[in-house]
Short mmCIF file of C-alpha atoms and ligand atoms in Angstrom, two decimals:
data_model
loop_
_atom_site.label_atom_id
_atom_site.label_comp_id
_atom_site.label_asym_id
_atom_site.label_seq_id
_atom_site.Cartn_x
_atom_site.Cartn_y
_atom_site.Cartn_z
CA UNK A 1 70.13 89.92 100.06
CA UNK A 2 70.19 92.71 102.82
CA UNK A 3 66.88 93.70 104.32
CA UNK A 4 67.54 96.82 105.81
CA UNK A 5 65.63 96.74 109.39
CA UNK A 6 66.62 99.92 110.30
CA UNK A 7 69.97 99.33 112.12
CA UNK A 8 71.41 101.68 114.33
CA UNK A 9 75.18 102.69 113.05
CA UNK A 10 78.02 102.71 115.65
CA UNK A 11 78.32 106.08 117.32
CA UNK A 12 81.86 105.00 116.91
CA UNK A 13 83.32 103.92 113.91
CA UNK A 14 84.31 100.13 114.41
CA UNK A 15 87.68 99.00 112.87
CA UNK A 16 88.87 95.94 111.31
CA UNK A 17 92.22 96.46 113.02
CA UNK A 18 93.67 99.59 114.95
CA UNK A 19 96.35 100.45 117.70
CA UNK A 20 95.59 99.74 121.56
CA UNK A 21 98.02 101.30 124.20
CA UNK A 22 98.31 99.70 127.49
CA UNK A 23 100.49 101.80 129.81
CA UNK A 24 104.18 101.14 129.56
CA UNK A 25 105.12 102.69 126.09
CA UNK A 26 104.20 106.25 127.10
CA UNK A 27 106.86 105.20 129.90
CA UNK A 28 109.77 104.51 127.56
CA UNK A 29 108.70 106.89 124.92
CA UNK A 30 109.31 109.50 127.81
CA UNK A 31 112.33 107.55 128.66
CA UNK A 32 113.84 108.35 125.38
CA UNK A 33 112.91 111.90 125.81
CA UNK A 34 114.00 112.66 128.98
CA UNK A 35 117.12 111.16 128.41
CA UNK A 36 117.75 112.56 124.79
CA UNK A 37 117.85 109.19 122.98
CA UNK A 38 115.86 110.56 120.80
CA UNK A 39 117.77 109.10 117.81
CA UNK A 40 118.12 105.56 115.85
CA UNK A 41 120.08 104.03 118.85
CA UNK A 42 119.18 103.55 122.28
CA UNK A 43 118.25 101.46 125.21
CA UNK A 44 114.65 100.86 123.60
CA UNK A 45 115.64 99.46 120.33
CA UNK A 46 118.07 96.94 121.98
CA UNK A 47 115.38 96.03 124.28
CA UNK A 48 113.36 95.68 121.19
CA UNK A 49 115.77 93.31 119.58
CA UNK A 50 116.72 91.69 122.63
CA UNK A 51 112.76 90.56 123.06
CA UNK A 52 111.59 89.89 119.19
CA UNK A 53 114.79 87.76 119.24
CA UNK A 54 113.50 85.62 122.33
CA UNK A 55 109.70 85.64 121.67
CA UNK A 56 110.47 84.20 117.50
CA UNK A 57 113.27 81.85 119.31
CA UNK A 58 116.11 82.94 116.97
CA UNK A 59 119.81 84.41 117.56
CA UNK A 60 119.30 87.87 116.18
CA UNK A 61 117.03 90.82 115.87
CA UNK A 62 117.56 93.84 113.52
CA UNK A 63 115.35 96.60 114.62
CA UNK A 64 114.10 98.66 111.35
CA UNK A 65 111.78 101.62 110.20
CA UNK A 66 109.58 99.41 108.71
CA UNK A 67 108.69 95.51 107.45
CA UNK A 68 108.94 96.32 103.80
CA UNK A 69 112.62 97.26 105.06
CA UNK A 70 112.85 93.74 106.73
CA UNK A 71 112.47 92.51 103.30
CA UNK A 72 113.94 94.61 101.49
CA UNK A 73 116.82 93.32 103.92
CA UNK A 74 116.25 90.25 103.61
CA UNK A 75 115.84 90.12 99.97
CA UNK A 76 119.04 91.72 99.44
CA UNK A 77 121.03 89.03 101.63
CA UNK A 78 119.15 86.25 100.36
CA UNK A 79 120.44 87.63 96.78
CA UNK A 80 123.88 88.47 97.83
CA UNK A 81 124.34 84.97 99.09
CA UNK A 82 122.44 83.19 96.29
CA UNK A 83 124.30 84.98 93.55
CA UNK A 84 126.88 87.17 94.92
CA UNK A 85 127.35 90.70 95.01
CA UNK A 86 125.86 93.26 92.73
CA UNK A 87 127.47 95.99 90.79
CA UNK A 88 126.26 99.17 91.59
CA UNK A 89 123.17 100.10 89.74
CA UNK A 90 122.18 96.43 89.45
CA UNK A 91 120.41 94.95 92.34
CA UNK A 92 120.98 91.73 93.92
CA UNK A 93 118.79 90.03 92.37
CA UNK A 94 119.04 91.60 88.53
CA UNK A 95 116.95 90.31 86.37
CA UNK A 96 116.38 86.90 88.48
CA UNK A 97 113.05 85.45 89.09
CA UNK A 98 111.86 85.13 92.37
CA UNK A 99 108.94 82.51 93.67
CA UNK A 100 106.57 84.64 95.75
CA UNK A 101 103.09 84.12 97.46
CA UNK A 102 100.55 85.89 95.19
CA UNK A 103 97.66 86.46 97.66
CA UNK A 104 99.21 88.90 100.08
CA UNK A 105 100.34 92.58 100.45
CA UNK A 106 102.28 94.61 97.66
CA UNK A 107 104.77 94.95 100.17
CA UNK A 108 105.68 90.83 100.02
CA UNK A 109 106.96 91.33 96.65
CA UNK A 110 107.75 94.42 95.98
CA UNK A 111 111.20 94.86 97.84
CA UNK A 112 112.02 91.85 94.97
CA UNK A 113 111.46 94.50 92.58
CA UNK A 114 113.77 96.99 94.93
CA UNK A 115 116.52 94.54 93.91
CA UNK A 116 115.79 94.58 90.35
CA UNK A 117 114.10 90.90 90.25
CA UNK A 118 111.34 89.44 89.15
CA UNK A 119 108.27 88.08 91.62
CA UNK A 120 106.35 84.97 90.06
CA UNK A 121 103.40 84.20 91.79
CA UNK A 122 102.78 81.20 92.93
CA UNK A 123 99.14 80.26 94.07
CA UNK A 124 97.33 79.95 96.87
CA UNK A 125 95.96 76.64 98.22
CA UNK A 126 92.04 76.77 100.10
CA UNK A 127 93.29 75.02 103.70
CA UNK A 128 95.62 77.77 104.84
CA UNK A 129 94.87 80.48 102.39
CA UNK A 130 98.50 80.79 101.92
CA UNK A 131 101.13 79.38 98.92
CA UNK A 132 100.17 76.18 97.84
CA UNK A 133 103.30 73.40 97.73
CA UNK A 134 101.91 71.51 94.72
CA UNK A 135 102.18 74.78 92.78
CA UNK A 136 105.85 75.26 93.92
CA UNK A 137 106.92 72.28 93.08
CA UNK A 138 105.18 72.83 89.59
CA UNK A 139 106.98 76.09 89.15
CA UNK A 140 110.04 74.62 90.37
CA UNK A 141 109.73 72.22 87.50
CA UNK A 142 109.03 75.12 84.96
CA UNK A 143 112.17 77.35 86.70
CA UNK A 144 114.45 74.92 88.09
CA UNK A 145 117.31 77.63 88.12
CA UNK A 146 115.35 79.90 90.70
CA UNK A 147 116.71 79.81 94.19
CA UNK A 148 114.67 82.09 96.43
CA UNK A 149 111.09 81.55 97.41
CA UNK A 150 108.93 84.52 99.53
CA UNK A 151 106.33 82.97 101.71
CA UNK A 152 103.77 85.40 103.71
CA UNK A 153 101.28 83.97 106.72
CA UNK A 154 98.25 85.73 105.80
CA UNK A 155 96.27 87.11 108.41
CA UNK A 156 98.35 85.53 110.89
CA UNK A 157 97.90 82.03 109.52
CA UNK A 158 100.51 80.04 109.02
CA UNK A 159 101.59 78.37 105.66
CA UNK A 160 102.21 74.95 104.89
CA UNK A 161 105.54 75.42 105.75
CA UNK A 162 106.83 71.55 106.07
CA UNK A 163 105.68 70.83 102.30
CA UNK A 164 106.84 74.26 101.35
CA UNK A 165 110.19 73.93 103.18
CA UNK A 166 110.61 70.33 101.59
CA UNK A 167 110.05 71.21 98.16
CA UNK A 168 112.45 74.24 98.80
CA UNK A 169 115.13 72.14 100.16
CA UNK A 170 114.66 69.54 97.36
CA UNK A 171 115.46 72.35 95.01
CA UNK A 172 118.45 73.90 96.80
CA UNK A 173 116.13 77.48 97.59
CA UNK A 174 115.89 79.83 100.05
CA UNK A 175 113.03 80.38 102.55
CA UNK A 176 112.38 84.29 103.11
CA UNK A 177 109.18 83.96 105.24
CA UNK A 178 107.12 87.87 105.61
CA UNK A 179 105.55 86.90 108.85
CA UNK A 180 104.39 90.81 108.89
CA UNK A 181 100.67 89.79 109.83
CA UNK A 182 101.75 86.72 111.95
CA UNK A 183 103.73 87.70 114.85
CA UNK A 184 102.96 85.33 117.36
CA UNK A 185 101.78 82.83 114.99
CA UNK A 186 103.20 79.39 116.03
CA UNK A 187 103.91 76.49 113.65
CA UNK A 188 104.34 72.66 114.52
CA UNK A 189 105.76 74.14 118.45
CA UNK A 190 107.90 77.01 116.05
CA UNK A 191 107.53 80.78 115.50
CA UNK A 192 106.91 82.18 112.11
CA UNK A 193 109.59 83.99 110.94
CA UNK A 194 112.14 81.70 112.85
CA UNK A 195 111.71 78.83 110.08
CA UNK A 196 113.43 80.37 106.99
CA UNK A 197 116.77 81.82 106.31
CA UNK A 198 115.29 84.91 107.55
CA UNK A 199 111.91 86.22 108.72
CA UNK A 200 110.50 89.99 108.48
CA UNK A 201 108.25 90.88 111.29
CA UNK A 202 106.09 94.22 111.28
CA UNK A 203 105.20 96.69 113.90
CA UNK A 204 102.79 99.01 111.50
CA UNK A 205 100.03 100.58 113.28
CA UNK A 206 97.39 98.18 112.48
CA UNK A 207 99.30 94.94 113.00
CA UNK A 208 99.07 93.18 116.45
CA UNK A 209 101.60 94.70 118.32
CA UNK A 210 102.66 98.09 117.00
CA UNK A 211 105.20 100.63 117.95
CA UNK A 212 103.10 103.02 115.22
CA UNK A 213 105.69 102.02 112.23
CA UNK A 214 108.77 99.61 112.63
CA UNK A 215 109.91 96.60 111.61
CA UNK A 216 112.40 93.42 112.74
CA UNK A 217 114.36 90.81 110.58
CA UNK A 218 115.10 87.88 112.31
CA UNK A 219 117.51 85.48 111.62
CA UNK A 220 120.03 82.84 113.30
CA UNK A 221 123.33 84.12 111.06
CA UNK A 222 125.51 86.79 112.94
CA UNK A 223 127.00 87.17 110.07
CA UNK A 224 123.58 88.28 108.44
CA UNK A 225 122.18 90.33 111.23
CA UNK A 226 125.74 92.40 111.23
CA UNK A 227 125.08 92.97 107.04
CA UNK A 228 121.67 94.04 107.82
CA UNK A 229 122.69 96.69 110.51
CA UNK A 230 125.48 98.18 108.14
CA UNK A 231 123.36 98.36 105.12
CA UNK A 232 120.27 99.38 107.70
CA UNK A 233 122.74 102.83 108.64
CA UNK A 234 124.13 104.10 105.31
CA UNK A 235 127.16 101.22 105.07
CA UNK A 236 129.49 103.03 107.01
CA UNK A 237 132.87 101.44 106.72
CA UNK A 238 134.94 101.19 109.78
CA UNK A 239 137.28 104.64 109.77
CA UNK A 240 137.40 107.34 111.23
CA UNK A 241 135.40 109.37 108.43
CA UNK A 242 132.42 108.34 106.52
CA UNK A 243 133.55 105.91 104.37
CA UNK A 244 131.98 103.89 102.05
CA UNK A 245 132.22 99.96 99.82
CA UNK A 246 128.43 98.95 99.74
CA UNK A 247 124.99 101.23 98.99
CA UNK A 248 123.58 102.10 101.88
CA UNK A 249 120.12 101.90 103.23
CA UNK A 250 118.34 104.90 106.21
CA UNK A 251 116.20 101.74 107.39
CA UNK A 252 116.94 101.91 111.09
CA UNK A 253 114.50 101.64 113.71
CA UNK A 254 113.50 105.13 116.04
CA UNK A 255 114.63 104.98 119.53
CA UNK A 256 111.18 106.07 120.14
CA UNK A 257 109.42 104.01 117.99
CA UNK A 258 111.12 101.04 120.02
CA UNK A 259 109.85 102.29 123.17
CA UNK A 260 106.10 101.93 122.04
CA UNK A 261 107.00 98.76 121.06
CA UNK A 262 109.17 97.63 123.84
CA UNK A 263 105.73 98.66 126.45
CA UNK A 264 103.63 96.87 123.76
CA UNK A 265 105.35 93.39 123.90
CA UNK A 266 103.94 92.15 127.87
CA UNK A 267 100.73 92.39 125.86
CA UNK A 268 101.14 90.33 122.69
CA UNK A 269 99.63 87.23 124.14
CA UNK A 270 96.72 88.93 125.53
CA UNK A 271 96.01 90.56 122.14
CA UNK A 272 96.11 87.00 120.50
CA UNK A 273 94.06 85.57 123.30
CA UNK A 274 91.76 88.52 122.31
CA UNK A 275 91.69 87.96 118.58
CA UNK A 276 91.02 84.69 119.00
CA UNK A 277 87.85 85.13 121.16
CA UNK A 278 86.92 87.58 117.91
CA UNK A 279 87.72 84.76 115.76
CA UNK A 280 85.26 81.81 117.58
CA UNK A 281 82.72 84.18 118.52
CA UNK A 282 82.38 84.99 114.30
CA UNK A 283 82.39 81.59 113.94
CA UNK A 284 79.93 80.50 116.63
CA UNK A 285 77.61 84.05 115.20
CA UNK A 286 77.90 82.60 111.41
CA UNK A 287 76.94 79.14 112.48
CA UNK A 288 74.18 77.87 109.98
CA UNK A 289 74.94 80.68 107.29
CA UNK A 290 76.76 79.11 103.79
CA UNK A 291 80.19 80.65 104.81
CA UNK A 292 83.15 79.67 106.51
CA UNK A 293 85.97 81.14 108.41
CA UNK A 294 89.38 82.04 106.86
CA UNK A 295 90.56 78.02 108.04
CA UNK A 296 93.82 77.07 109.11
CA UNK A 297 95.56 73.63 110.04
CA UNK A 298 94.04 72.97 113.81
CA UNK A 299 96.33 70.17 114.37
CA UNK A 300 99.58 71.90 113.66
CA UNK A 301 99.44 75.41 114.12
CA UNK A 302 98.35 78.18 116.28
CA UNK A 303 97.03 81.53 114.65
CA UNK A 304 97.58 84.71 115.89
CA UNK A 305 93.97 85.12 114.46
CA UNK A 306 95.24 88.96 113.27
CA UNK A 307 92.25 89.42 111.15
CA UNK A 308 89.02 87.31 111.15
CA UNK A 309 87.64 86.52 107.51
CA UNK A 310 84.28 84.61 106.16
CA UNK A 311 84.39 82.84 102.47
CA UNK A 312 80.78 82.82 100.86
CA UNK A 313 79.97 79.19 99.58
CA UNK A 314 79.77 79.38 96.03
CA UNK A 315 76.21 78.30 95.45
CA UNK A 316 75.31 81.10 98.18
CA UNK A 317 76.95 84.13 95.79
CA UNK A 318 74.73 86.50 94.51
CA UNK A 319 76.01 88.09 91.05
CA UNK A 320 78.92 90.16 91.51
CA UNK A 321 80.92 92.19 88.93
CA UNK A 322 84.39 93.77 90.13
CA UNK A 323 86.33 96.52 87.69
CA UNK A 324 89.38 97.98 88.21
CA UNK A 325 88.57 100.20 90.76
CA UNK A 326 85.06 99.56 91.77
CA UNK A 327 82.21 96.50 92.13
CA UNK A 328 78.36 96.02 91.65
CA UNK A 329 76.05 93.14 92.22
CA UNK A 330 72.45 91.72 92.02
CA UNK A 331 70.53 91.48 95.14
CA UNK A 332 69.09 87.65 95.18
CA UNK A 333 67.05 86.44 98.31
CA UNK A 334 69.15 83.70 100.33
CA UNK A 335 72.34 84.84 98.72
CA UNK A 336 75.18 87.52 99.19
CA UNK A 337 78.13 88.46 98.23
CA UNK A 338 81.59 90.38 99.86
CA UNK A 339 80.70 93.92 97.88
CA UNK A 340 76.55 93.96 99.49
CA UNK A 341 78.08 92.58 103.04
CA UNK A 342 81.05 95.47 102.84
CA UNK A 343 78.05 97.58 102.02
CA UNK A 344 75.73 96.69 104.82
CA UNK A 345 78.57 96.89 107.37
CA UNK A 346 79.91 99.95 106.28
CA UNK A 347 75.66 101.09 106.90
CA UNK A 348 76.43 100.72 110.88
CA UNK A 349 79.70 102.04 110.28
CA UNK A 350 81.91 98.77 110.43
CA UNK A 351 84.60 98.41 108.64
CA UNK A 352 85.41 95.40 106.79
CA UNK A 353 87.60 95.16 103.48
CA UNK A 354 87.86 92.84 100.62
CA UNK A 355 90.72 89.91 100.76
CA UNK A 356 93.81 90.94 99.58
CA UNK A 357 93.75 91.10 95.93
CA UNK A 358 95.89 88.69 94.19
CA UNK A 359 99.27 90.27 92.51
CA UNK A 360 98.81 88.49 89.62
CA UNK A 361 95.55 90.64 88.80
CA UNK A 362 97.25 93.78 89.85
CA UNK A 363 97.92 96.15 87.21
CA UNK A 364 101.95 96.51 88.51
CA UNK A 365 102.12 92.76 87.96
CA UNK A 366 99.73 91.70 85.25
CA UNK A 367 102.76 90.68 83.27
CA UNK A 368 104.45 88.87 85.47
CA UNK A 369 103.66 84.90 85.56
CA UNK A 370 100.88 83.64 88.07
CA UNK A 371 101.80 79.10 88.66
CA UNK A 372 98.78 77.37 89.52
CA UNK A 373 99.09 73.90 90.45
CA UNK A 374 97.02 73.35 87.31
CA UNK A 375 98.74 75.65 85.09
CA UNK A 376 101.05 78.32 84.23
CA UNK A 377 98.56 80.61 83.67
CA UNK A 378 99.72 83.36 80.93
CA UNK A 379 96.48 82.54 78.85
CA UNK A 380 95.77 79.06 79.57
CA UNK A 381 92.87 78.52 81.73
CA UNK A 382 93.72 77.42 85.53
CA UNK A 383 92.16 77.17 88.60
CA UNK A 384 92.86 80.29 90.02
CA UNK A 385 92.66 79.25 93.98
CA UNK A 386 93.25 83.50 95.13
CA UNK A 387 90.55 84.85 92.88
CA UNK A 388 88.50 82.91 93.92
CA UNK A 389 89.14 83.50 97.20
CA UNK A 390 89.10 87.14 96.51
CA UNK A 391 85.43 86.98 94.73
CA UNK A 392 83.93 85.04 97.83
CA UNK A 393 85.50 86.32 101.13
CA UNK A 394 86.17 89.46 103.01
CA UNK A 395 87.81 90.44 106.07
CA UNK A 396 85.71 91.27 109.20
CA UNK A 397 86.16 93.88 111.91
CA UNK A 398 88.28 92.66 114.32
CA UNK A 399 90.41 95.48 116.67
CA UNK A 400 91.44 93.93 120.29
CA UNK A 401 88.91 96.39 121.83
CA UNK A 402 85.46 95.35 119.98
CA UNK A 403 82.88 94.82 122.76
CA UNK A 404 81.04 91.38 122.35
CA UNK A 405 77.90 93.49 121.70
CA UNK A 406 79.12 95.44 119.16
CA UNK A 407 80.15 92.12 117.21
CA UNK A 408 76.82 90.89 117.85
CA UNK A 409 75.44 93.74 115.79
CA UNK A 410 77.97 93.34 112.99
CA UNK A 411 77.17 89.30 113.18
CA UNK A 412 73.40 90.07 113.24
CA UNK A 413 73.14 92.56 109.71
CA UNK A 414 75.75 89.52 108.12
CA UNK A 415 72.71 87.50 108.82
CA UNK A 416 70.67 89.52 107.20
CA UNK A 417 72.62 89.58 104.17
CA UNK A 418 71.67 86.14 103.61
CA UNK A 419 68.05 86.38 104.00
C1 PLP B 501 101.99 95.01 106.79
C2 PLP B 501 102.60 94.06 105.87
C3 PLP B 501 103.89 94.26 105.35
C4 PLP B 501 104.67 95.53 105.51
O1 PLP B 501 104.92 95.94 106.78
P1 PLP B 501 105.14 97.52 107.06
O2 PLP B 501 105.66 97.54 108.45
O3 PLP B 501 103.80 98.16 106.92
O4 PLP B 501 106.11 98.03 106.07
C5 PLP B 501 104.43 93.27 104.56
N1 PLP B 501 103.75 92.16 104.26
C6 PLP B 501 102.51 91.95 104.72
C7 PLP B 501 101.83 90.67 104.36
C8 PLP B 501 101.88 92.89 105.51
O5 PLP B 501 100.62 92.69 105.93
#
C-alpha cells in the first residue's frame, strides 16, 4: 500500500505521452504559408507520402486527416474487394462480421462499424499483449465465412504476426494491420503496417511522431492507394464538373499538417531510441517489485516502446473493484493495485492511465461476441487474457522529454506502493 512520505509533486505536470518539436516543422509549416499551400495539396504532403512510404518499405502512401480515416480506408477497400461494391446506404461490409483485436483503441474497430459490419473480438494473448493466434484460429472455426481480420500493435508492440498471418492465409482472410501506436515498430527485419494488405499509421498529437492530427495508409496496390485518394477527396469523377459514381469521403491530409510532420520524421529514430531508454530504465527502477513490463518477443521484434506499461503479479494485487465509470480498492501492506498506483502518481502530478479497456466490456460492444482461445464467451466462462490484463497493469509516463530524475521520482513512489 502507499505510504505517503511527503513527496514533492512536479512543478510541471509530467505526461504519459505529448508532442516534442525539434526545429524543421515550423520551417515547412511557414513554407506552406508563405507560399499559399495552405490547402489539402502541396509539396509537404507529397513529401509526407514520399517518406512514410520509404521508412514502412511499401509502394504507396495516402496522406489523411486522421488514422481512424486510414481505417476507415482501409476497411472500406478491404470490403470492396472481399465482397464487392456496396449499394448506397449499405456499407461495404453490411452486416458482415469482422475479426478484430479486442484490447486496443475504439478507433481499431469502430471504422468496421462506419461500414455497417460487425467487430468480433478476438483475445489477447500475455507475450505480446496483442491478438492471440490460437483464438483466431478458434473463431475461424466458429466463422469460417469471415474474411477480414483487424490486428493493432499495442503500444508499439508488435503482434504475433507470422501465426496470425498463417492462420489468416489458411483461411483465405485479409490482414488490415492499425499500426497507429507502432510506427517504427519493426517485425522479423519488417515494418508494421507493411505486412498486411494495408496498414494505417497515425500522426495524432500524442503518438511518436505527430504532425498534431494526420494519418497515412500504406499499402503496395496502386490500384488501392489511387481508390483511397478518390474516396479520401469527395470521389470526384474525371470531368470537367463535379461529378460523381462512389460516396465520397473529406479525409485528406492538411498541407500544413504535413509540414509538421514532414520536419518531425529526421527525428523518429531518436524518439524510439528515447522511449526505449524510458522503457529499460522502468524496468531496471521496478527490478525486485512483483510486476513486469508490458513484454514483447526480444528475439523477433523491435518496439517502438511508444508507451511503457507494468502488470501487477497476481498474488501482489490488493482488492480492487472497477464500475462503469469509476474504481476503489483496499489498501493491503506489500500489495497494490493500478487504481492506488494511478492515485499516488497522479499525487506528484504524473500521469499514468489504465490499459486500454477491452471492447468486449465496453458498453458500445457488450453485445458483440468476445473468442477466447478457451471459449466463445457470450455466457460461458473463459479465460479472459485482456481483463485481466486490464485489472493488473497500467501505463506509465513516458513523453520523449522526461528527465531521468523525474522518472526516478515516479519509479521511487511505485515503490512505495508496494510497501
Ligand atoms: C491513436 C490510435 C488510432 C487512431 O488514430 P487517430 O490519428 O487518433 O485517428 C487508432 N488505433 C489505435 C490503436 C490508436 O492508438
Amino acid at each position: 500500500m502507499f505510504v505517503n512520505k511527503n513527496y514533492r509533486p512536479f512543478e510541471e505536470k509530467v505526461w504519459l505521452a505529448k508532442p516534442f518539436m525539434h526545429g524543421p516543422e515550423q520551417t515547412y509549416m511557414t513554407e506552406a504559408y508563405e507560399t499559399n499551400w495552405m490547402t489539402t495539396a502541396g509539396k509537404n504532403i507529397e513529401e509526407v507520402e514520399r517518406l512514410t512510404a520509404g521508412k514502412i518499405g511499401v509502394k504507396y502512401c495516402v496522406g489523411l486527416s486522421a488514422g481512424t480515416a486510414a481505417l476507415h480506408m482501409a476497411l472500406k477497400l478491404a470490403g470492396e474487394a472481399v465482397y464487392g461494391k456496396p449499394k448506397i446506404g449499405f456499407g461495404a461490409l453490411f452486416q458482415k462480421k469482422v475479426f478484430c483485436s479486442d484490447c486496443t483503441f475504439d478507433a481499431s474497430c469502430n471504422p468496421i462499424v462506419y461500414e455497417g459490419g460487425i467487430p468480433v473480438f478476438i483475445d489477447t494473448e500475455y507475450e505480446t499483449w496483442n491478438m492471440d493466434p490460437e483464438a483466431l484460429a478458434k473463431a475461424f472455426k466458429l466463422y469460417p465465412e469471415v474474411k477480414i481480420v483487424v490486428i493493432a500493435h499495442l503500444y508499439g508492440t508488435p503482434a504475433k504476426m507470422d501465426e496470425i498471418k498463417a492462420v489468416c492465409d489458411k483461411n483465405g482472410a485479409v490482414m488490415i494491420e492499425d499500426a497507429a501506436e507502432s510506427f517504427g515498430a519493426v517485425y522479423r527485419g519488417r515494418q508494421t503496417g507493411s505486412l498486411g494488405m494495408a496498414g494505417c499509421l497515425s500522426a495524432n498529437g500524442n503518438k511518436i511522431i505527430t504532425g498534431t492530427a494526420g494519418g497515412m495508409l500504406v499499402t503496395n496496390s496502386f490500384e488501392a492507394s489511387r481508390k483511397v485518394k478518390k474516396w479520401s477527396t469527395q470521389s470526384r469523377e474525371d470531368a470537367p464538373w463535379y461529378q460523381h459514381e462512389e460516396l465520397g469521403y473529406n479525409y485528406r491530409m492538411s498541407n500544413v499538417v504535413a509540414g509538421v510532420l514532414r520536419g518531425q520524421f529526421p527525428y523518429l529514430e531518436e524518439h524510439i531510441a528515447l522511449k526505449k531508454r524510458i522503457y529499460e530504465r522502468y524496468k531496471k527502477g521496478l527490478e525486485g517489485l512483483p510486476v513486469s513490463m508490458n513484454p514483447y518477443d526480444e528475439k523477433n521484434s523491435e518496439p517502438n516502446f511508444w508507451l511503457s506499461c507494468m502488470l501487477i503479479k497476481p498474488e501482489a494485487m490488493c482488492r480492487q473493484v472497477r464500475g462503469e465509470r469509476d474504481s476503489c480498492y483496499v489498501p493491503e501492506h506489500g500489495k497494490s493495485c493500478p487504481t492506488e498506483i494511478l492515485e499516488a502518481m497522479g499525487f506528484i502530478r504524473a500521469e499514468g492511465r489504465p490499459i486500454w479497456k477491452p471492447m468486449h466490456m465496453q458498453p458500445i460492444y457488450r453485445r458483440n461476441e468476445f473468442i477466447g482461445r478457451e471459449g466463445s464467451c457470450l455466457g460461458s466462462s473463459s479465460l479472459d487474457v485482456g481483463m485481466d490484463i486490464f485489472n493488473r497493469g497500467l501505463c506509465l509516463p513516458s513523453h520523449v522529454k522526461m528527465t531521468e530524475e523525474e522518472q526516478n521520482r515516479i519509479i521511487e513512489v511505485i515503490r512505495a506502493c508496494f510497501e
